[in-house]
Short mmCIF file of C-alpha atoms and ligand atoms in Angstrom, two decimals:
data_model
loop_
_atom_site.label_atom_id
_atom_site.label_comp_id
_atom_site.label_asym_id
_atom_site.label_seq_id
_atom_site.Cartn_x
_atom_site.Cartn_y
_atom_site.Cartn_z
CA UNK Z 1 0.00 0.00 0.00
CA UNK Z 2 1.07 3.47 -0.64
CA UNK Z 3 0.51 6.79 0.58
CA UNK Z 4 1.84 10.57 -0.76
CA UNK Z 5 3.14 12.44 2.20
CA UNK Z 6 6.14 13.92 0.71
CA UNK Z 7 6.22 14.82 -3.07
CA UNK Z 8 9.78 12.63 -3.37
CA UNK Z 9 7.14 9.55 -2.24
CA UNK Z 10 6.90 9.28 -6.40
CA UNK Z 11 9.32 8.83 -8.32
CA UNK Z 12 10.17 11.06 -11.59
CA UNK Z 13 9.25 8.02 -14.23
CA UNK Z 14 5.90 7.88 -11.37
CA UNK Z 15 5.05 12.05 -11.96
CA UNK Z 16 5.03 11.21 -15.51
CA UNK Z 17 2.62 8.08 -15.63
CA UNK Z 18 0.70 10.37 -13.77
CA UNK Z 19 0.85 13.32 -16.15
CA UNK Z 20 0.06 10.40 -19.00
CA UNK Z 21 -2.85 9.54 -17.46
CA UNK Z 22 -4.14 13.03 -16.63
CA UNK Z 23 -3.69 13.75 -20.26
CA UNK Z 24 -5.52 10.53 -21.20
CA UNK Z 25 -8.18 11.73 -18.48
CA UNK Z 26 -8.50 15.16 -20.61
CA UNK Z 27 -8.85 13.16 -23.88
CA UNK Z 28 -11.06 10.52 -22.97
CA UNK Z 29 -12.96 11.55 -20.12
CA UNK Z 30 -15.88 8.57 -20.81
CA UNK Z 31 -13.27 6.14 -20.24
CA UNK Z 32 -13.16 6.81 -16.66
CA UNK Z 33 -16.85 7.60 -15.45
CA UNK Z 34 -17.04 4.52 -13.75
CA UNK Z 35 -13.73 3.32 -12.88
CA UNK Z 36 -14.14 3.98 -9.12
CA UNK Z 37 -17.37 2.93 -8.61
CA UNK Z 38 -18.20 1.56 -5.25
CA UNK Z 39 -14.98 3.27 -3.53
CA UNK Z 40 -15.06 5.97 -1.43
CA UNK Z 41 -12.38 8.96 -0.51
CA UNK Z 42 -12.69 10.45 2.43
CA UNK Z 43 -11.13 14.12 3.00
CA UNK Z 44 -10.57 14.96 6.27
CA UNK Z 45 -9.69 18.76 6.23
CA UNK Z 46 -8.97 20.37 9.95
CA UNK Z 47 -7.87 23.70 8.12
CA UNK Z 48 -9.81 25.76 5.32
CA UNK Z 49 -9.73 24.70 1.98
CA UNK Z 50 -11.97 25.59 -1.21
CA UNK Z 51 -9.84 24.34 -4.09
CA UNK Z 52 -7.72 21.03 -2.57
CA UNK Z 53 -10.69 19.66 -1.12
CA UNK Z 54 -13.24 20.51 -4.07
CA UNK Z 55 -10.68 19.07 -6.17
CA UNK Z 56 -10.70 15.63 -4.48
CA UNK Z 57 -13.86 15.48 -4.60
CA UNK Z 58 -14.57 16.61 -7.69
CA UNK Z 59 -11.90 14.22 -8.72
CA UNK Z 60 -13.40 11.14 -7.05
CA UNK Z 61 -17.31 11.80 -8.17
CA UNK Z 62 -15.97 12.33 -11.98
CA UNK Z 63 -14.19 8.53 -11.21
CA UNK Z 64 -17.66 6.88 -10.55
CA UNK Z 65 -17.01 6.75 -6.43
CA UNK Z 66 -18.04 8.84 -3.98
CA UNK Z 67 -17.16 10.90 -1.44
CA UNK Z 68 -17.35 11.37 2.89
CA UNK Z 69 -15.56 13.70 4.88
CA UNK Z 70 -15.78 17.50 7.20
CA UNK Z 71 -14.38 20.59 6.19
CA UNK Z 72 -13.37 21.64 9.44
CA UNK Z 73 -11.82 20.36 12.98
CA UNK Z 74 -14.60 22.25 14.97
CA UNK Z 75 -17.43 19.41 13.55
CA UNK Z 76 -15.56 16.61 14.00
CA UNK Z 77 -14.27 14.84 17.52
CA UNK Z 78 -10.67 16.75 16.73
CA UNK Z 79 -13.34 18.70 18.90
CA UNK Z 80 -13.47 17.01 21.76
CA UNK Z 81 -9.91 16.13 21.76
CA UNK Z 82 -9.13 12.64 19.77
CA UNK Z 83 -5.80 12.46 18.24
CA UNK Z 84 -5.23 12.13 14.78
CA UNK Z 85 -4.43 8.45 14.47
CA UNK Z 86 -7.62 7.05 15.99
CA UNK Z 87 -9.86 9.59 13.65
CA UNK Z 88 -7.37 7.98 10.98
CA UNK Z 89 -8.65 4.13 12.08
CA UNK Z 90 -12.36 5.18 12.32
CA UNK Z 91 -12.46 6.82 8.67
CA UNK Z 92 -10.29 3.98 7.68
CA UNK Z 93 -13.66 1.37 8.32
CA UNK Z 94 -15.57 3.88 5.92
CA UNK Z 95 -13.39 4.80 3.02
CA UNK Z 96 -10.76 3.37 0.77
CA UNK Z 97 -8.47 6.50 0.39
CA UNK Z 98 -7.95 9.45 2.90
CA UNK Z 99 -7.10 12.87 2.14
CA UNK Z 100 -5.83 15.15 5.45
CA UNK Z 101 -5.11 18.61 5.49
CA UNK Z 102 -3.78 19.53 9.02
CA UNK Z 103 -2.12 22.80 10.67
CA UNK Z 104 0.40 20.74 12.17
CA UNK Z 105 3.36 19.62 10.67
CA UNK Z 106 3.93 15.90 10.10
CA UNK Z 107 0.05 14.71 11.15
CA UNK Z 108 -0.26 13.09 7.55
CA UNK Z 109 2.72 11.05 8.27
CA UNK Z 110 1.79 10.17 11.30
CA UNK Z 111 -2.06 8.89 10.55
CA UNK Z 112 -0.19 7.10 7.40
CA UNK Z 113 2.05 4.82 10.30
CA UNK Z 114 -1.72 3.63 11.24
CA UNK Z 115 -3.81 3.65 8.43
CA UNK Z 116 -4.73 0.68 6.66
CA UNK Z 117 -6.05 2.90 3.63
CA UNK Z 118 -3.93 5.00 1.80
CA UNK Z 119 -2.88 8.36 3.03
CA UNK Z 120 -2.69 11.25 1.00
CA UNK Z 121 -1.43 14.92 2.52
CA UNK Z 122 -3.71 17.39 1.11
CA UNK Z 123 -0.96 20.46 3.30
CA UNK Z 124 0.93 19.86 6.68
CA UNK Z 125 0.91 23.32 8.43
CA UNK Z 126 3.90 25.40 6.70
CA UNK Z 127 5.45 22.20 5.48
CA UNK Z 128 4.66 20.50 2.23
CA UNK Z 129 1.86 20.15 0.15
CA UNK Z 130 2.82 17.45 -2.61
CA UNK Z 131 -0.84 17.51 -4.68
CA UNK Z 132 -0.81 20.78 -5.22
CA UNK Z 133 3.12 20.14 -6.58
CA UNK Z 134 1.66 17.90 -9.18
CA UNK Z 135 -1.17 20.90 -10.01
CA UNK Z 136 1.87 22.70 -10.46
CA UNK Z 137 4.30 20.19 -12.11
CA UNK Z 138 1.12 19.41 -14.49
CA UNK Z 139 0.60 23.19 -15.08
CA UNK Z 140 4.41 23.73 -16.38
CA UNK Z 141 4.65 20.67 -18.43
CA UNK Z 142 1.41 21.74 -20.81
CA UNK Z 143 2.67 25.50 -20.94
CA UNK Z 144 6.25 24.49 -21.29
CA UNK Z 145 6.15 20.98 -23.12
CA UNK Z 146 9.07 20.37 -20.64
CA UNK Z 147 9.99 20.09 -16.76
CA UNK Z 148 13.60 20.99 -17.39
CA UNK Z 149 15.84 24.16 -18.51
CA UNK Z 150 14.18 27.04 -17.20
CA UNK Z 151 14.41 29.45 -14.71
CA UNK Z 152 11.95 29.93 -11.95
CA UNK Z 153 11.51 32.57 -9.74
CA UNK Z 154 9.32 31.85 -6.27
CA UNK Z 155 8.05 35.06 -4.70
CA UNK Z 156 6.06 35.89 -1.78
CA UNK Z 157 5.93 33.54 1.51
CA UNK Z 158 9.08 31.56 0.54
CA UNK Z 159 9.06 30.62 4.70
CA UNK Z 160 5.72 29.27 5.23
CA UNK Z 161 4.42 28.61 1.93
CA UNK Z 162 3.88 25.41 2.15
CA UNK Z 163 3.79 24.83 -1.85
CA UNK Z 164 6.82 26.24 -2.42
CA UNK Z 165 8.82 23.57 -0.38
CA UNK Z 166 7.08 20.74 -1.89
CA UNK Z 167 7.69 22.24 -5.29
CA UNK Z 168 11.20 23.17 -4.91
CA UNK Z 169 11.84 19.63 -3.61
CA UNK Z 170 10.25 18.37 -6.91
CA UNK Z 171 12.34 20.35 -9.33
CA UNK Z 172 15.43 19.32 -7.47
CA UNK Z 173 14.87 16.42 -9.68
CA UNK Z 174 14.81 17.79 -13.01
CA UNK Z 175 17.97 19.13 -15.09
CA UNK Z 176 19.04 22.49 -15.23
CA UNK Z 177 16.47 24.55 -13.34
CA UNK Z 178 17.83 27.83 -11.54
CA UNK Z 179 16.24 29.21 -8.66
CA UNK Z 180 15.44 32.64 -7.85
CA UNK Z 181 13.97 33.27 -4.79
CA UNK Z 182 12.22 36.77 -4.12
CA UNK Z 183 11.00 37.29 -0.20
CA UNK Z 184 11.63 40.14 2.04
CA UNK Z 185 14.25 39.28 4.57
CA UNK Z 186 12.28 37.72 7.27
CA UNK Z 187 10.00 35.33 4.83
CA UNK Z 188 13.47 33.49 3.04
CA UNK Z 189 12.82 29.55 2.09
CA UNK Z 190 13.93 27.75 5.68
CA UNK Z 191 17.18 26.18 5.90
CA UNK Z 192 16.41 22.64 5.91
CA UNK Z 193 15.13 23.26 2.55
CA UNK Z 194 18.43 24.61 1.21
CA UNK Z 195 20.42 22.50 3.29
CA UNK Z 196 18.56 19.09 2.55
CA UNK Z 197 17.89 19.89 -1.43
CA UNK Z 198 19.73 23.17 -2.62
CA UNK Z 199 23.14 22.54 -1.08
CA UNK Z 200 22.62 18.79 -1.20
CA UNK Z 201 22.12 18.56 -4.74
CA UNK Z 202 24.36 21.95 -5.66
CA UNK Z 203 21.40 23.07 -7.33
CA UNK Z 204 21.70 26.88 -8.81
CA UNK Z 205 19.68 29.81 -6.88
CA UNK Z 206 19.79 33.17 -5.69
CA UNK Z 207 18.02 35.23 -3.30
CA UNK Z 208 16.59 39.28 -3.72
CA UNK Z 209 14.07 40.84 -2.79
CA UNK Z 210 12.68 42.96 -5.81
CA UNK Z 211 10.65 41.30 -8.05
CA UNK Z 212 11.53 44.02 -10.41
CA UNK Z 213 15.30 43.12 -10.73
CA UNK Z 214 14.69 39.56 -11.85
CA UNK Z 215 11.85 39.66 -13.68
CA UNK Z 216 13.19 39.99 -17.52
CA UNK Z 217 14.77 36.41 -16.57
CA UNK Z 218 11.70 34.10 -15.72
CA UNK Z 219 10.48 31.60 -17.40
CA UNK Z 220 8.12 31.23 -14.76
CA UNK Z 221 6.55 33.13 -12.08
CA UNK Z 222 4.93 31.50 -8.89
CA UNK Z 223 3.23 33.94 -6.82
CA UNK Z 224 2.51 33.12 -3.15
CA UNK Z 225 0.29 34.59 -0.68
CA UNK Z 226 1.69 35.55 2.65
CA UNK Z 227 0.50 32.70 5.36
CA UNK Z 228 -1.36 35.15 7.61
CA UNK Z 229 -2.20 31.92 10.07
CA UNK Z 230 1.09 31.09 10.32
CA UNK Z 231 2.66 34.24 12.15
CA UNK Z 232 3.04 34.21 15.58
CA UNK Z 233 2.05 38.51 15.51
CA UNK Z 234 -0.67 40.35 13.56
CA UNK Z 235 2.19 43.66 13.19
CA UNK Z 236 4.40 41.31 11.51
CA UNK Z 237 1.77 39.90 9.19
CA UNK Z 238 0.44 43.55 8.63
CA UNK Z 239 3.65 44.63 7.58
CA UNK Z 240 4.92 41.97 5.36
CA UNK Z 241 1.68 41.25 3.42
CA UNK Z 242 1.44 43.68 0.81
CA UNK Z 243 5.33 43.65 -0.01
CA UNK Z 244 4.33 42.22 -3.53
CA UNK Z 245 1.33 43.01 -5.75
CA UNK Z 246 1.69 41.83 -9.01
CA UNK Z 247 0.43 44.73 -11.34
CA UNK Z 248 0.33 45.13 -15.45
CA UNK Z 249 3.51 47.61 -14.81
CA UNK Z 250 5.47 44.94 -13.52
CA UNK Z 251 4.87 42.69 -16.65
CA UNK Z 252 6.31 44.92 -19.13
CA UNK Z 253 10.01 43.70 -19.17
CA UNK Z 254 8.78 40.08 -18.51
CA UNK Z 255 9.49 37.56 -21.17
CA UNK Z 256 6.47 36.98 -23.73
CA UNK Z 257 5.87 33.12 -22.92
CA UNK Z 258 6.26 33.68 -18.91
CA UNK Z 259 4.37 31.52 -16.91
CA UNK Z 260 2.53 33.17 -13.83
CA UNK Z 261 1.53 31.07 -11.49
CA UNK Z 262 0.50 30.77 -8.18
CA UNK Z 263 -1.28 28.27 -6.18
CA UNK Z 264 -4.24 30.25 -4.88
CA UNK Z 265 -6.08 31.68 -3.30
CA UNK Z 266 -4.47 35.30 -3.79
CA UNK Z 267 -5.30 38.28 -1.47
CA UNK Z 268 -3.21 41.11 -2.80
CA UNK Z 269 0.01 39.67 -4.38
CA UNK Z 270 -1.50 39.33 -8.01
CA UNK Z 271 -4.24 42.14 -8.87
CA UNK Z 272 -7.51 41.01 -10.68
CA UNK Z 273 -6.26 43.42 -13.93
CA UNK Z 274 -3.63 40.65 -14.72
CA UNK Z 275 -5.87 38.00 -15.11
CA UNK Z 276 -6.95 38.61 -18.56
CA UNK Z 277 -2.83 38.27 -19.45
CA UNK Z 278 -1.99 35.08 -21.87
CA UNK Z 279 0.91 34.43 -19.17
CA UNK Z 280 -1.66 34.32 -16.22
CA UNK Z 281 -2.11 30.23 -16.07
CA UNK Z 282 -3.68 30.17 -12.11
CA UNK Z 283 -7.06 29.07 -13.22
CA UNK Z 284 -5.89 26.79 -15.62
CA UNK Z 285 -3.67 25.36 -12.55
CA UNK Z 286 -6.62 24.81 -10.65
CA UNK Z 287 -8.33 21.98 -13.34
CA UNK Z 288 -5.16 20.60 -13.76
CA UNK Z 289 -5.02 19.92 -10.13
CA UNK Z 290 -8.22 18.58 -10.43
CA UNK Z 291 -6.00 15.98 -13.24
CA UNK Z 292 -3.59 15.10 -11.55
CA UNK Z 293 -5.88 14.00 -8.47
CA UNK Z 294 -7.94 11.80 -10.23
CA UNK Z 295 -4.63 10.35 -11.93
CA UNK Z 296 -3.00 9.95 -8.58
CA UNK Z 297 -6.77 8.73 -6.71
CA UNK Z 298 -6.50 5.66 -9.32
CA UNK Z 299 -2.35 5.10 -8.85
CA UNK Z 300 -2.83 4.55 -4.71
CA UNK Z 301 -6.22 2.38 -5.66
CA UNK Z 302 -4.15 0.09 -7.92
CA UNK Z 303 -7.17 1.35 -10.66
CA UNK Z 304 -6.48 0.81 -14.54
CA UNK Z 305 -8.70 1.27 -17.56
CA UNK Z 306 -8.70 -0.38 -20.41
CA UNK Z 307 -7.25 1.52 -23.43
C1 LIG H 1 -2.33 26.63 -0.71
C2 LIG H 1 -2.23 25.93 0.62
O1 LIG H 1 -3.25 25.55 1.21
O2 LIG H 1 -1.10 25.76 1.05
N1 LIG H 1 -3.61 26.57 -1.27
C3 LIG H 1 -3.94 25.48 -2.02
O3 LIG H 1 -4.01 24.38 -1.54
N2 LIG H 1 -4.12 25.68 -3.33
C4 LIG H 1 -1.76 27.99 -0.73
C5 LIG H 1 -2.24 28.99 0.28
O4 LIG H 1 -3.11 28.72 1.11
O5 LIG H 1 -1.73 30.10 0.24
#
């Protein structure tokens, strides 16, 4: 049995079965109306969600199964204090496949060391948030054709964006990606990330703090929002939130086939005026997440069609 708590759980030639099949999913939709009928996924989200949670279950309905599952802590018995692992081994007598968002880090992992059901981390507190990788892993390949030889610049939360870790971690894999990283002092990637995958693996990357300097070398963009939940004092998150909006202006010396993306939902870092840009692809990240998870749903079910 396997779960997807880290996005380094699958392996590269395993990211691109999955992007096969979420392009096969996109072609012949029909093909898998019924494929998981009779199975269930439950998502157990203890922290907001609109799009990672709608996805799954979008994902799992348009598969023929169906779906369980609360949207927040406060309505189930995370309420009245039961631990993580024994909501894991109820849910895990109701549904075939679990996916957990959680505020703290590492409660995935740990309800995967009980479950007899796979596990899938739908975001760990400021830690990682693998499906939302393959959204974004997805999203590159059909705007690039590739998932190699570009550069990248992450901007925004770079400390507790979640989606940025799991992302970076993924591209570590690929060849000859640089990194630019654009955060004001205080909100820089952590560093186990650049000592366990940017030093590790000697990987290429810089750090700065205006957007504006680097732009005229992305290839792609990936907007963050700053994690107000995760700061330990509203004056800090007051002052750091609005230290990026992402105007028309800022386009201008941008290359013509950037990629902007960004994992939503935005607050102020990308204003509404630049979504009618060709280079804005956040919407179109959000149905290929939707992909990917039904591609991923039928790899942990041990599901195939027949082509
Ligand atoms: C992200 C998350 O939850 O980490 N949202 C998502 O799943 N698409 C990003 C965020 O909340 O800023």
């Amino acid at each position: 049995m396997r779960h997807l708590i880290n996005i380094t759980d699958l392996s590269v030639a395993e990211i691109e079965e999955l992007i096969a099949t979420a392009q096969d999913i996109i072609q012949n939709g029909k093909k898998y109306a019924e494929v998981c009928k009779g199975k269930k996924i439950a998502t157990l989200f203890f922290e907001p969600s609109t799009r990672t949670r709608l996805s799954f279950e979008a994902a799992m309905l348009e598969l023929g199964g169906s779906v369980i599952g609360f949207s927040s802590a406060e309505s189930s018995s995370a309420a009245k204090g039961e631990t993580v692992t024994d909501t894991v081994r109820t849910v895990a007598c109701y549904a075939d496949i679990i996916a957990m968002r959680h505020p703290k880090e590492g409660a995935p992992l740990a309800a995967s060391k009980v479950s007899p059901v796979p596990i899938i981390n739908a975001g760990d507190g400021g830690h990682n948030h693998p499906t939302q990788t393959l959204a974004d892993l997805f999203t590159i390949y059909r705007e690039k054709g590739r998932l190699e030889n570009f550069t990248i610049g992450f901007c925004g939360d770079l400390k507790f964006g979640r989606t940025v870790h799991s992302l970076i971690t993924a591209l570590s894999r690929y060849r000859n990606i640089n990194f630019i990283f654009i955060s004001p002092e205080e909100l820089r990637i952590p560093d186990y990330i650049k000592e366990d995958t940017l030093w590790k693996n000697k990987l290429p990357y810089i750090e700065v703090e205006r957007l504006e300097d680097v732009m005229p070398q992305l290839d792609i963009l990936y907007m963050t929002r700053v994690q107000k939940e995760r700061f330990f004092n509203e004056a800090d998150y007051v002052r750091l939130k609005d230290s990026y909006i992402l105007e028309p202006s800022k386009l201008a010396n941008a290359k013509k086939d950037l990629s902007v993306l960004h994992p939503l939902p935005r607050v102020n870092e990308i204003s509404h005026l630049v979504d009618s840009d060709p280079r804005a692809c956040y919407f179109k990240q959000v149905l290929n997440g939707k992909y990917m998870r039904m591609a991923l749903i039928l790899k942990l079910l041990n599901l195939e069609v027949d082509s």
